Short mmCIF file of C-alpha atoms in Angstrom, two decimals:
data_model
loop_
_atom_site.label_atom_id
_atom_site.label_comp_id
_atom_site.label_asym_id
_atom_site.label_seq_id
_atom_site.Cartn_x
_atom_site.Cartn_y
_atom_site.Cartn_z
CA UNK A 1 -32.38 -58.55 -80.44
CA UNK A 2 -32.81 -61.80 -78.52
CA UNK A 3 -32.68 -65.10 -80.35
CA UNK A 4 -36.30 -65.79 -79.39
CA UNK A 5 -37.45 -62.68 -81.21
CA UNK A 6 -35.18 -63.09 -84.24
CA UNK A 7 -36.73 -64.12 -87.59
CA UNK A 8 -35.95 -67.35 -89.41
CA UNK A 9 -36.36 -68.24 -93.08
CA UNK A 10 -36.93 -71.93 -93.85
CA UNK A 11 -35.59 -73.69 -96.93
CA UNK A 12 -38.89 -73.33 -98.79
CA UNK A 13 -38.71 -69.57 -98.32
CA UNK A 14 -41.30 -69.37 -95.52
CA UNK A 15 -40.39 -66.51 -93.19
CA UNK A 16 -41.01 -66.95 -89.47
CA UNK A 17 -41.15 -63.65 -87.53
CA UNK A 18 -39.69 -65.27 -84.40
CA UNK A 19 -38.66 -68.65 -82.96
CA UNK A 20 -41.77 -69.48 -80.91
CA UNK A 21 -44.23 -72.05 -82.24
CA UNK A 22 -47.64 -72.97 -80.96
CA UNK A 23 -47.12 -76.74 -81.15
CA UNK A 24 -49.78 -79.23 -82.19
CA UNK A 25 -52.36 -80.15 -79.54
CA UNK A 26 -55.49 -82.28 -79.85
CA UNK A 27 -58.57 -80.07 -80.12
CA UNK A 28 -61.08 -82.93 -79.59
CA UNK A 29 -63.98 -80.90 -80.98
CA UNK A 30 -64.85 -82.20 -84.45
CA UNK A 31 -67.48 -84.96 -84.02
CA UNK A 32 -68.23 -84.78 -87.77
CA UNK A 33 -64.51 -84.56 -88.66
CA UNK A 34 -64.91 -81.07 -90.12
CA UNK A 35 -63.31 -77.79 -88.94
CA UNK A 36 -66.58 -76.05 -88.11
CA UNK A 37 -66.99 -72.59 -86.55
CA UNK A 38 -65.37 -73.68 -83.28
CA UNK A 39 -61.98 -74.00 -84.98
CA UNK A 40 -61.54 -70.44 -86.30
CA UNK A 41 -63.02 -69.19 -83.03
CA UNK A 42 -60.43 -71.10 -80.98
CA UNK A 43 -57.51 -70.39 -83.30
CA UNK A 44 -58.31 -66.69 -83.35
CA UNK A 45 -56.92 -66.62 -79.79
CA UNK A 46 -53.51 -67.78 -81.09
CA UNK A 47 -53.70 -65.76 -84.32
CA UNK A 48 -53.03 -62.47 -82.53
CA UNK A 49 -50.61 -63.88 -79.96
CA UNK A 50 -47.33 -63.07 -81.69
CA UNK A 51 -46.29 -66.65 -82.53
CA UNK A 52 -43.59 -67.41 -85.09
CA UNK A 53 -45.89 -70.01 -86.59
CA UNK A 54 -48.84 -72.13 -85.55
CA UNK A 55 -49.38 -75.86 -86.02
CA UNK A 56 -52.86 -77.36 -85.86
CA UNK A 57 -53.77 -80.47 -83.93
CA UNK A 58 -53.89 -83.85 -85.63
CA UNK A 59 -55.75 -83.86 -88.93
CA UNK A 60 -56.27 -87.48 -89.87
CA UNK A 61 -55.63 -88.48 -93.47
CA UNK A 62 -58.03 -91.44 -93.23
CA UNK A 63 -61.72 -91.23 -92.42
CA UNK A 64 -61.66 -94.94 -91.58
CA UNK A 65 -58.96 -94.81 -88.91
CA UNK A 66 -58.98 -91.85 -86.53
CA UNK A 67 -56.91 -91.10 -83.45
CA UNK A 68 -60.07 -90.06 -81.60
CA UNK A 69 -63.77 -89.83 -82.54
CA UNK A 70 -63.53 -86.01 -82.62
CA UNK A 71 -60.50 -85.54 -84.88
CA UNK A 72 -60.62 -83.41 -88.00
CA UNK A 73 -60.09 -85.61 -91.06
CA UNK A 74 -59.29 -84.94 -94.69
CA UNK A 75 -62.47 -85.06 -96.81
CA UNK A 76 -62.97 -88.20 -98.84
CA UNK A 77 -62.22 -87.86 -102.59
CA UNK A 78 -64.98 -85.91 -104.36
CA UNK A 79 -66.61 -85.18 -100.98
CA UNK A 80 -65.18 -81.71 -100.47
CA UNK A 81 -68.39 -79.71 -100.85
CA UNK A 82 -68.21 -75.92 -101.38
CA UNK A 83 -69.36 -75.37 -97.79
CA UNK A 84 -66.67 -77.70 -96.43
CA UNK A 85 -63.97 -76.07 -98.53
CA UNK A 86 -65.10 -72.68 -97.27
CA UNK A 87 -64.82 -73.95 -93.68
CA UNK A 88 -61.24 -75.00 -94.35
CA UNK A 89 -60.41 -71.64 -95.95
CA UNK A 90 -61.99 -69.78 -93.04
CA UNK A 91 -59.88 -71.79 -90.60
CA UNK A 92 -56.67 -71.02 -92.51
CA UNK A 93 -57.53 -67.35 -93.03
CA UNK A 94 -58.40 -66.78 -89.37
CA UNK A 95 -55.18 -68.32 -88.05
CA UNK A 96 -53.07 -66.25 -90.43
CA UNK A 97 -54.97 -62.96 -90.19
CA UNK A 98 -52.12 -61.22 -88.33
CA UNK A 99 -49.41 -62.56 -90.63
CA UNK A 100 -48.51 -65.65 -88.60
CA UNK A 101 -48.03 -68.67 -90.93
CA UNK A 102 -49.97 -71.83 -90.07
CA UNK A 103 -49.28 -75.49 -90.78
CA UNK A 104 -51.59 -78.51 -90.65
CA UNK A 105 -50.32 -81.55 -88.77
CA UNK A 106 -51.16 -84.65 -90.82
CA UNK A 107 -51.50 -87.99 -89.07
CA UNK A 108 -52.57 -91.60 -89.48
CA UNK A 109 -52.89 -93.49 -86.17
CA UNK A 110 -52.16 -96.95 -87.55
CA UNK A 111 -52.46 -99.45 -84.71
CA UNK A 112 -53.31 -96.62 -82.26
CA UNK A 113 -56.83 -96.03 -83.57
CA UNK A 114 -59.21 -96.85 -80.68
CA UNK A 115 -62.45 -98.74 -81.16
CA UNK A 116 -65.21 -96.36 -82.26
CA UNK A 117 -62.87 -93.84 -83.83
CA UNK A 118 -63.42 -93.93 -87.58
CA UNK A 119 -65.91 -95.10 -90.15
CA UNK A 120 -65.39 -98.84 -89.81
CA UNK A 121 -67.18 -101.82 -88.31
CA UNK A 122 -66.35 -103.27 -84.94
CA UNK A 123 -64.78 -106.27 -86.68
CA UNK A 124 -62.39 -104.21 -88.82
CA UNK A 125 -58.83 -104.51 -87.56
CA UNK A 126 -56.43 -101.61 -87.30
CA UNK A 127 -53.69 -101.32 -89.91
CA UNK A 128 -49.97 -101.32 -89.17
CA UNK A 129 -46.67 -102.13 -90.89
CA UNK A 130 -46.70 -105.49 -89.08
CA UNK A 131 -49.10 -107.37 -86.83
CA UNK A 132 -47.53 -106.10 -83.60
CA UNK A 133 -50.04 -105.28 -80.86
CA UNK A 134 -49.75 -102.37 -78.46
CA UNK A 135 -48.30 -103.16 -75.05
CA UNK A 136 -49.97 -100.96 -72.44
CA UNK A 137 -48.87 -103.22 -69.59
CA UNK A 138 -48.31 -106.86 -68.77
CA UNK A 139 -50.95 -107.31 -66.07
CA UNK A 140 -54.52 -108.44 -66.69
CA UNK A 141 -56.28 -105.06 -66.89
CA UNK A 142 -53.90 -103.45 -69.43
CA UNK A 143 -53.97 -106.57 -71.62
CA UNK A 144 -57.77 -106.63 -71.64
CA UNK A 145 -57.95 -102.88 -72.29
CA UNK A 146 -55.54 -103.22 -75.21
CA UNK A 147 -57.51 -106.09 -76.69
CA UNK A 148 -60.85 -104.30 -76.40
CA UNK A 149 -59.75 -100.82 -77.46
CA UNK A 150 -57.15 -101.59 -80.13
CA UNK A 151 -56.77 -105.31 -80.76
CA UNK A 152 -53.90 -106.76 -82.75
CA UNK A 153 -53.48 -104.83 -86.00
CA UNK A 154 -53.39 -106.37 -89.44
CA UNK A 155 -50.22 -106.08 -91.52
CA UNK A 156 -50.81 -103.69 -94.39
CA UNK A 157 -50.57 -104.97 -97.93
CA UNK A 158 -48.36 -103.11 -100.40
CA UNK A 159 -51.51 -101.66 -101.94
CA UNK A 160 -52.64 -100.37 -98.54
CA UNK A 161 -49.24 -98.77 -97.90
CA UNK A 162 -49.52 -97.03 -101.27
CA UNK A 163 -53.05 -95.92 -100.39
CA UNK A 164 -51.82 -94.44 -97.08
CA UNK A 165 -49.07 -92.58 -98.94
CA UNK A 166 -51.67 -91.11 -101.30
CA UNK A 167 -53.85 -90.13 -98.33
CA UNK A 168 -51.02 -88.06 -96.86
CA UNK A 169 -50.44 -86.42 -100.23
CA UNK A 170 -54.17 -85.68 -100.53
CA UNK A 171 -54.07 -84.15 -97.05
CA UNK A 172 -51.26 -81.81 -98.08
CA UNK A 173 -53.16 -80.83 -101.22
CA UNK A 174 -56.23 -80.04 -99.10
CA UNK A 175 -54.16 -77.85 -96.76
CA UNK A 176 -52.55 -76.11 -99.74
CA UNK A 177 -55.92 -75.50 -101.36
CA UNK A 178 -57.30 -74.01 -98.13
CA UNK A 179 -54.45 -71.52 -97.87
CA UNK A 180 -52.27 -73.04 -95.15
CA UNK A 181 -48.55 -72.38 -95.61
CA UNK A 182 -47.55 -75.99 -95.15
CA UNK A 183 -47.95 -79.26 -93.28
CA UNK A 184 -46.16 -81.23 -90.61
CA UNK A 185 -46.08 -85.01 -90.91
CA UNK A 186 -46.63 -86.71 -87.55
CA UNK A 187 -43.84 -89.24 -87.45
CA UNK A 188 -43.71 -89.55 -83.65
CA UNK A 189 -45.80 -90.65 -80.65
CA UNK A 190 -46.30 -94.15 -82.04
CA UNK A 191 -48.50 -93.21 -85.01
CA UNK A 192 -48.29 -94.90 -88.42
CA UNK A 193 -45.19 -93.16 -89.80
CA UNK A 194 -43.36 -93.81 -86.52
CA UNK A 195 -44.50 -97.44 -86.70
CA UNK A 196 -42.89 -97.78 -90.12
CA UNK A 197 -39.65 -96.13 -88.98
CA UNK A 198 -39.21 -98.35 -85.90
CA UNK A 199 -37.78 -101.90 -86.01
CA UNK A 200 -39.97 -102.73 -83.01
CA UNK A 201 -43.17 -102.32 -85.01
CA UNK A 202 -41.96 -102.78 -88.59
CA UNK A 203 -40.95 -106.41 -89.17
CA UNK A 204 -41.49 -106.29 -92.93
CA UNK A 205 -38.98 -107.66 -95.44
CA UNK A 206 -40.32 -105.94 -98.58
CA UNK A 207 -39.41 -102.48 -99.91
CA UNK A 208 -40.92 -100.92 -96.77
CA UNK A 209 -38.91 -102.81 -94.14
CA UNK A 210 -35.80 -104.78 -93.26
CA UNK A 211 -33.26 -101.93 -93.09
CA UNK A 212 -33.37 -98.39 -91.68
CA UNK A 213 -33.54 -97.01 -95.22
CA UNK A 214 -36.39 -99.28 -96.27
CA UNK A 215 -38.31 -98.52 -93.07
CA UNK A 216 -38.12 -94.86 -94.12
CA UNK A 217 -39.30 -95.53 -97.68
CA UNK A 218 -42.94 -94.80 -96.92
CA UNK A 219 -42.27 -91.32 -95.55
CA UNK A 220 -39.79 -90.58 -98.36
CA UNK A 221 -42.50 -91.28 -100.93
CA UNK A 222 -44.94 -89.11 -98.97
CA UNK A 223 -42.53 -86.15 -98.92
CA UNK A 224 -41.66 -86.44 -102.60
CA UNK A 225 -45.34 -86.81 -103.50
CA UNK A 226 -46.28 -83.69 -101.51
CA UNK A 227 -43.52 -81.71 -103.19
CA UNK A 228 -44.84 -82.75 -106.61
CA UNK A 229 -48.48 -82.04 -105.70
CA UNK A 230 -48.13 -78.59 -104.09
CA UNK A 231 -45.49 -75.90 -104.71
CA UNK A 232 -41.82 -75.24 -103.91
CA UNK A 233 -42.94 -72.59 -101.40
CA UNK A 234 -45.19 -75.02 -99.51
CA UNK A 235 -43.56 -75.92 -96.19
CA UNK A 236 -43.10 -79.60 -95.31
CA UNK A 237 -41.96 -80.47 -91.81
CA UNK A 238 -41.91 -83.70 -89.85
CA UNK A 239 -42.17 -84.57 -86.16
CA UNK A 240 -39.88 -87.45 -85.17
CA UNK A 241 -39.25 -89.53 -82.07
CA UNK A 242 -36.18 -89.31 -79.89
CA UNK A 243 -36.60 -91.04 -76.54
CA UNK A 244 -37.44 -94.45 -77.95
CA UNK A 245 -34.21 -94.55 -79.98
CA UNK A 246 -32.31 -95.84 -76.93
CA UNK A 247 -34.66 -98.83 -76.76
CA UNK A 248 -33.59 -100.05 -80.20
CA UNK A 249 -30.19 -101.34 -79.15
CA UNK A 250 -26.73 -100.02 -79.93
CA UNK A 251 -27.64 -99.33 -83.55
CA UNK A 252 -30.80 -97.41 -82.74
CA UNK A 253 -29.22 -93.97 -82.80
CA UNK A 254 -27.31 -94.57 -86.02
CA UNK A 255 -30.41 -96.02 -87.68
CA UNK A 256 -32.45 -92.98 -86.68
CA UNK A 257 -29.77 -90.59 -87.92
CA UNK A 258 -29.58 -92.48 -91.21
CA UNK A 259 -33.33 -92.15 -91.63
CA UNK A 260 -33.17 -88.45 -90.80
CA UNK A 261 -30.54 -87.94 -93.48
CA UNK A 262 -32.77 -89.58 -96.07
CA UNK A 263 -35.75 -87.52 -94.94
CA UNK A 264 -33.73 -84.29 -95.12
CA UNK A 265 -32.56 -85.14 -98.62
CA UNK A 266 -36.15 -85.85 -99.64
CA UNK A 267 -36.92 -82.18 -99.05
CA UNK A 268 -38.23 -81.39 -95.56
CA UNK A 269 -37.91 -77.82 -94.29
CA UNK A 270 -37.61 -78.59 -90.58
CA UNK A 271 -37.62 -81.49 -88.13
CA UNK A 272 -39.45 -81.32 -84.82
CA UNK A 273 -37.89 -83.44 -82.08
CA UNK A 274 -40.39 -85.07 -79.75
CA UNK A 275 -40.92 -88.54 -78.40
CA UNK A 276 -43.09 -91.12 -76.71
CA UNK A 277 -46.12 -93.20 -77.66
CA UNK A 278 -49.18 -94.74 -76.04
CA UNK A 279 -46.85 -97.39 -74.63
CA UNK A 280 -44.38 -94.82 -73.23
CA UNK A 281 -46.11 -91.41 -72.98
CA UNK A 282 -42.97 -89.36 -72.34
CA UNK A 283 -44.44 -86.44 -74.32
CA UNK A 284 -46.54 -85.70 -71.20
CA UNK A 285 -43.98 -85.50 -68.42
CA UNK A 286 -43.70 -81.82 -67.47
CA UNK A 287 -44.98 -80.13 -64.35
CA UNK A 288 -45.04 -83.35 -62.30
CA UNK A 289 -43.93 -81.52 -59.18
CA UNK A 290 -46.40 -78.68 -59.63
CA UNK A 291 -49.54 -78.37 -57.50
CA UNK A 292 -52.51 -80.36 -58.70
CA UNK A 293 -55.31 -78.57 -60.55
CA UNK A 294 -58.13 -77.98 -58.10
CA UNK A 295 -55.89 -78.40 -55.04
CA UNK A 296 -55.70 -75.95 -52.14
CA UNK A 297 -51.91 -75.82 -52.15
CA UNK A 298 -50.32 -72.63 -50.95
CA UNK A 299 -49.44 -70.04 -53.59
CA UNK A 300 -46.15 -70.58 -55.34
CA UNK A 301 -43.11 -68.67 -54.19
CA UNK A 302 -42.10 -65.62 -56.21
CA UNK A 303 -40.57 -66.53 -59.58
CA UNK A 304 -36.80 -66.74 -59.81
CA UNK A 305 -34.46 -67.13 -62.75
CA UNK A 306 -33.89 -70.89 -63.13
CA UNK A 307 -30.55 -72.38 -62.15
CA UNK A 308 -28.24 -73.66 -64.88
CA UNK A 309 -29.08 -77.25 -63.96
CA UNK A 310 -32.79 -76.48 -64.27
CA UNK A 311 -32.31 -74.85 -67.66
CA UNK A 312 -30.29 -77.86 -68.81
CA UNK A 313 -33.13 -80.29 -68.16
CA UNK A 314 -35.98 -77.96 -69.09
CA UNK A 315 -36.26 -79.32 -72.62
CA UNK A 316 -36.79 -83.09 -72.54
CA UNK A 317 -35.48 -83.78 -76.02
CA UNK A 318 -32.69 -81.22 -76.28
CA UNK A 319 -29.80 -83.67 -75.87
CA UNK A 320 -31.02 -85.71 -78.80
CA UNK A 321 -31.40 -82.52 -80.86
CA UNK A 322 -27.75 -81.68 -80.11
CA UNK A 323 -26.72 -85.02 -81.59
CA UNK A 324 -28.84 -84.45 -84.68
CA UNK A 325 -27.28 -80.98 -85.05
CA UNK A 326 -23.79 -82.48 -85.10
CA UNK A 327 -24.71 -84.68 -88.05
CA UNK A 328 -26.99 -82.28 -89.90
CA UNK A 329 -25.97 -78.70 -89.10
CA UNK A 330 -28.12 -77.00 -91.75
CA UNK A 331 -31.59 -78.44 -91.15
CA UNK A 332 -33.73 -76.25 -88.86
CA UNK A 333 -34.62 -78.15 -85.71
CA UNK A 334 -37.66 -77.56 -83.51
CA UNK A 335 -37.74 -78.93 -79.97
CA UNK A 336 -41.04 -79.29 -78.10
CA UNK A 337 -41.53 -80.42 -74.53
CA UNK A 338 -40.91 -78.97 -71.10
CA UNK A 339 -39.93 -75.39 -71.88
CA UNK A 340 -41.31 -73.15 -69.14
CA UNK A 341 -39.08 -70.03 -69.06
CA UNK A 342 -37.68 -67.41 -71.38
CA UNK A 343 -34.21 -68.05 -69.93
CA UNK A 344 -34.44 -71.77 -70.68
CA UNK A 345 -35.66 -71.13 -74.22
CA UNK A 346 -32.91 -68.61 -74.94
CA UNK A 347 -30.33 -71.04 -73.55
CA UNK A 348 -31.58 -73.79 -75.85
CA UNK A 349 -31.30 -71.52 -78.88
CA UNK A 350 -27.89 -70.20 -77.83
CA UNK A 351 -26.58 -73.76 -77.48
CA UNK A 352 -27.21 -74.28 -81.18
CA UNK A 353 -29.17 -77.46 -80.50
CA UNK A 354 -32.37 -76.06 -81.95
CA UNK A 355 -33.68 -73.15 -84.00
CA UNK A 356 -37.36 -73.19 -83.01
CA UNK A 357 -39.04 -73.60 -79.63
CA UNK A 358 -42.31 -75.53 -79.61
CA UNK A 359 -44.81 -74.76 -76.84
CA UNK A 360 -47.85 -76.93 -76.22
CA UNK A 361 -49.88 -76.92 -73.00
CA UNK A 362 -48.84 -73.42 -71.86
CA UNK A 363 -50.24 -72.14 -75.16
CA UNK A 364 -53.61 -73.65 -74.26
CA UNK A 365 -53.59 -71.74 -70.97
CA UNK A 366 -52.16 -68.42 -72.24
CA UNK A 367 -52.82 -68.36 -76.01
CA UNK A 368 -51.09 -64.97 -76.41
CA UNK A 369 -48.03 -66.13 -74.49
CA UNK A 370 -45.38 -64.59 -76.83
CA UNK A 371 -47.00 -61.17 -76.93
CA UNK A 372 -47.93 -61.02 -73.25
CA UNK A 373 -44.91 -62.69 -71.66
CA UNK A 374 -42.06 -64.23 -73.60
CA UNK A 375 -41.44 -61.48 -76.16
CA UNK A 376 -42.74 -58.68 -73.99
CA UNK A 377 -39.77 -56.43 -73.17
CA UNK A 378 -41.59 -55.04 -70.16
CA UNK A 379 -41.57 -58.49 -68.51
CA UNK A 380 -38.23 -59.22 -66.84
CA UNK A 381 -36.62 -62.66 -67.13
CA UNK A 382 -37.54 -63.58 -63.56
CA UNK A 383 -41.22 -63.20 -64.41
CA UNK A 384 -41.07 -64.59 -67.96
CA UNK A 385 -42.05 -68.10 -66.90
CA UNK A 386 -45.12 -70.27 -67.18
CA UNK A 387 -45.34 -73.25 -64.85
CA UNK A 388 -48.63 -75.11 -64.82
CA UNK A 389 -50.46 -77.05 -62.17
CA UNK A 390 -50.35 -80.79 -62.68
CA UNK A 391 -53.48 -82.49 -64.02
CA UNK A 392 -54.40 -85.30 -61.64
CA UNK A 393 -56.47 -88.35 -62.51
CA UNK A 394 -59.35 -89.51 -60.34
CA UNK A 395 -58.56 -91.99 -57.59
CA UNK A 396 -60.09 -94.91 -59.50
CA UNK A 397 -58.06 -94.25 -62.65
CA UNK A 398 -54.91 -94.02 -60.54
CA UNK A 399 -55.49 -97.64 -59.50
CA UNK A 400 -55.36 -98.83 -63.13
CA UNK A 401 -51.80 -99.86 -64.12
CA UNK A 402 -51.77 -98.21 -67.57
CA UNK A 403 -49.22 -95.41 -67.97
CA UNK A 404 -50.98 -93.80 -70.91
CA UNK A 405 -54.06 -93.02 -68.79
CA UNK A 406 -52.16 -90.14 -67.25
CA UNK A 407 -51.22 -88.87 -70.70
CA UNK A 408 -54.85 -89.22 -71.72
CA UNK A 409 -56.00 -87.18 -68.74
CA UNK A 410 -53.48 -84.46 -69.60
CA UNK A 411 -54.53 -84.40 -73.25
CA UNK A 412 -58.23 -84.34 -72.41
CA UNK A 413 -57.80 -81.48 -69.94
CA UNK A 414 -55.90 -79.22 -72.33
CA UNK A 415 -58.13 -80.25 -75.20
CA UNK A 416 -60.94 -79.02 -73.00
CA UNK A 417 -59.24 -75.64 -72.72
CA UNK A 418 -59.12 -75.42 -76.51
CA UNK A 419 -62.80 -76.41 -76.48
CA UNK A 420 -63.52 -73.46 -74.20
CA UNK A 421 -61.88 -71.15 -76.72
CA UNK A 422 -63.97 -72.77 -79.43
CA UNK A 423 -67.07 -71.69 -77.48
CA UNK A 424 -65.82 -68.13 -77.17
CA UNK A 425 -64.64 -68.56 -73.58
CA UNK A 426 -61.20 -67.96 -72.13
CA UNK A 427 -59.13 -70.94 -70.96
CA UNK A 428 -58.77 -71.50 -67.24
CA UNK A 429 -55.51 -70.00 -66.00
CA UNK A 430 -53.68 -72.79 -64.15
CA UNK A 431 -50.33 -71.05 -63.80
CA UNK A 432 -48.48 -71.32 -60.49
#
């Protein structure tokens, strides 16, 4: 049995049939913030695909602050009507109909909530640990775009931090009630939890800032609160940043590892290693040398087994995961980003750096990727690859000096593929 196809039991007792995870991707199809019929229709494509487990896209814990105007959000207290609760149960039941466990990714955007996303007035400022504005670029256009779309956030009061903690706990309770097997806290990509963990965005000197441990206090209270509000068998994972650690000075790595130790002790079942933010969108860096979608480039050469050097760089965040493994050998680690071949995935697992392989954009193109390709014994290693065409921005957008525009174009394109599945259509196959 290959490592990819081997089962894994998490600390909460959740059994994963294999090591392949459909990672979280933005669906961008909930204008009323509810998981309507499009969601079970789209997720039914992944349900029968042979995944080890499935993670939903961002579900916002606040109706006031959303990551996009079409995010799913946790119902307001006492607003969970029978019809809405049934929609949630239908979503959970559909995803798990073939025995694949599903988790809800819970998120609060903090300072990364764009204007028009959420039930708030145009004058209401975003919330953040400290009043540190986004930096999308130093030239005139990025500064104006930042000011118009996000503004400078307002530092959260202690009461507001406590409220956000309770919102995450309420989100986990909602997922538990609906029948999901667990949740993943989004503590990466520059969202609120990541903002609290980072000394760049958390300048507080109260119990929620000032030291690595205090910057982690918010998420520790969230984890402990979820454990108390659900059940011992309910899975709690967290996605954490890696690439921005190097930007925090010589103590950045040690601070991050200290925070991870506290988070592990608080009771998480796995840690997903990712990275990047709106300021540095490194979570969208794969396939840059691939042909552009819609181009007339010649067909790709026949697939070949990747060289060792290619396999070594295939996972963006694997080196950081290896460091985490040295310090915390027992916590299951999931690495997401850049995997494009069975050989590369097996090599990552064999190295001991990770236990779970997260797959994002390829899963939006081939939703049954494990069953059809990666775990299919009839597909030889040389053919067990999935390299995608690069999503190119329009010429006008390429002139704008904002790095996150490219990430936005990528996200919108693959969100559109999920939207196609939500309409009962198949995604467009952009493999090369």
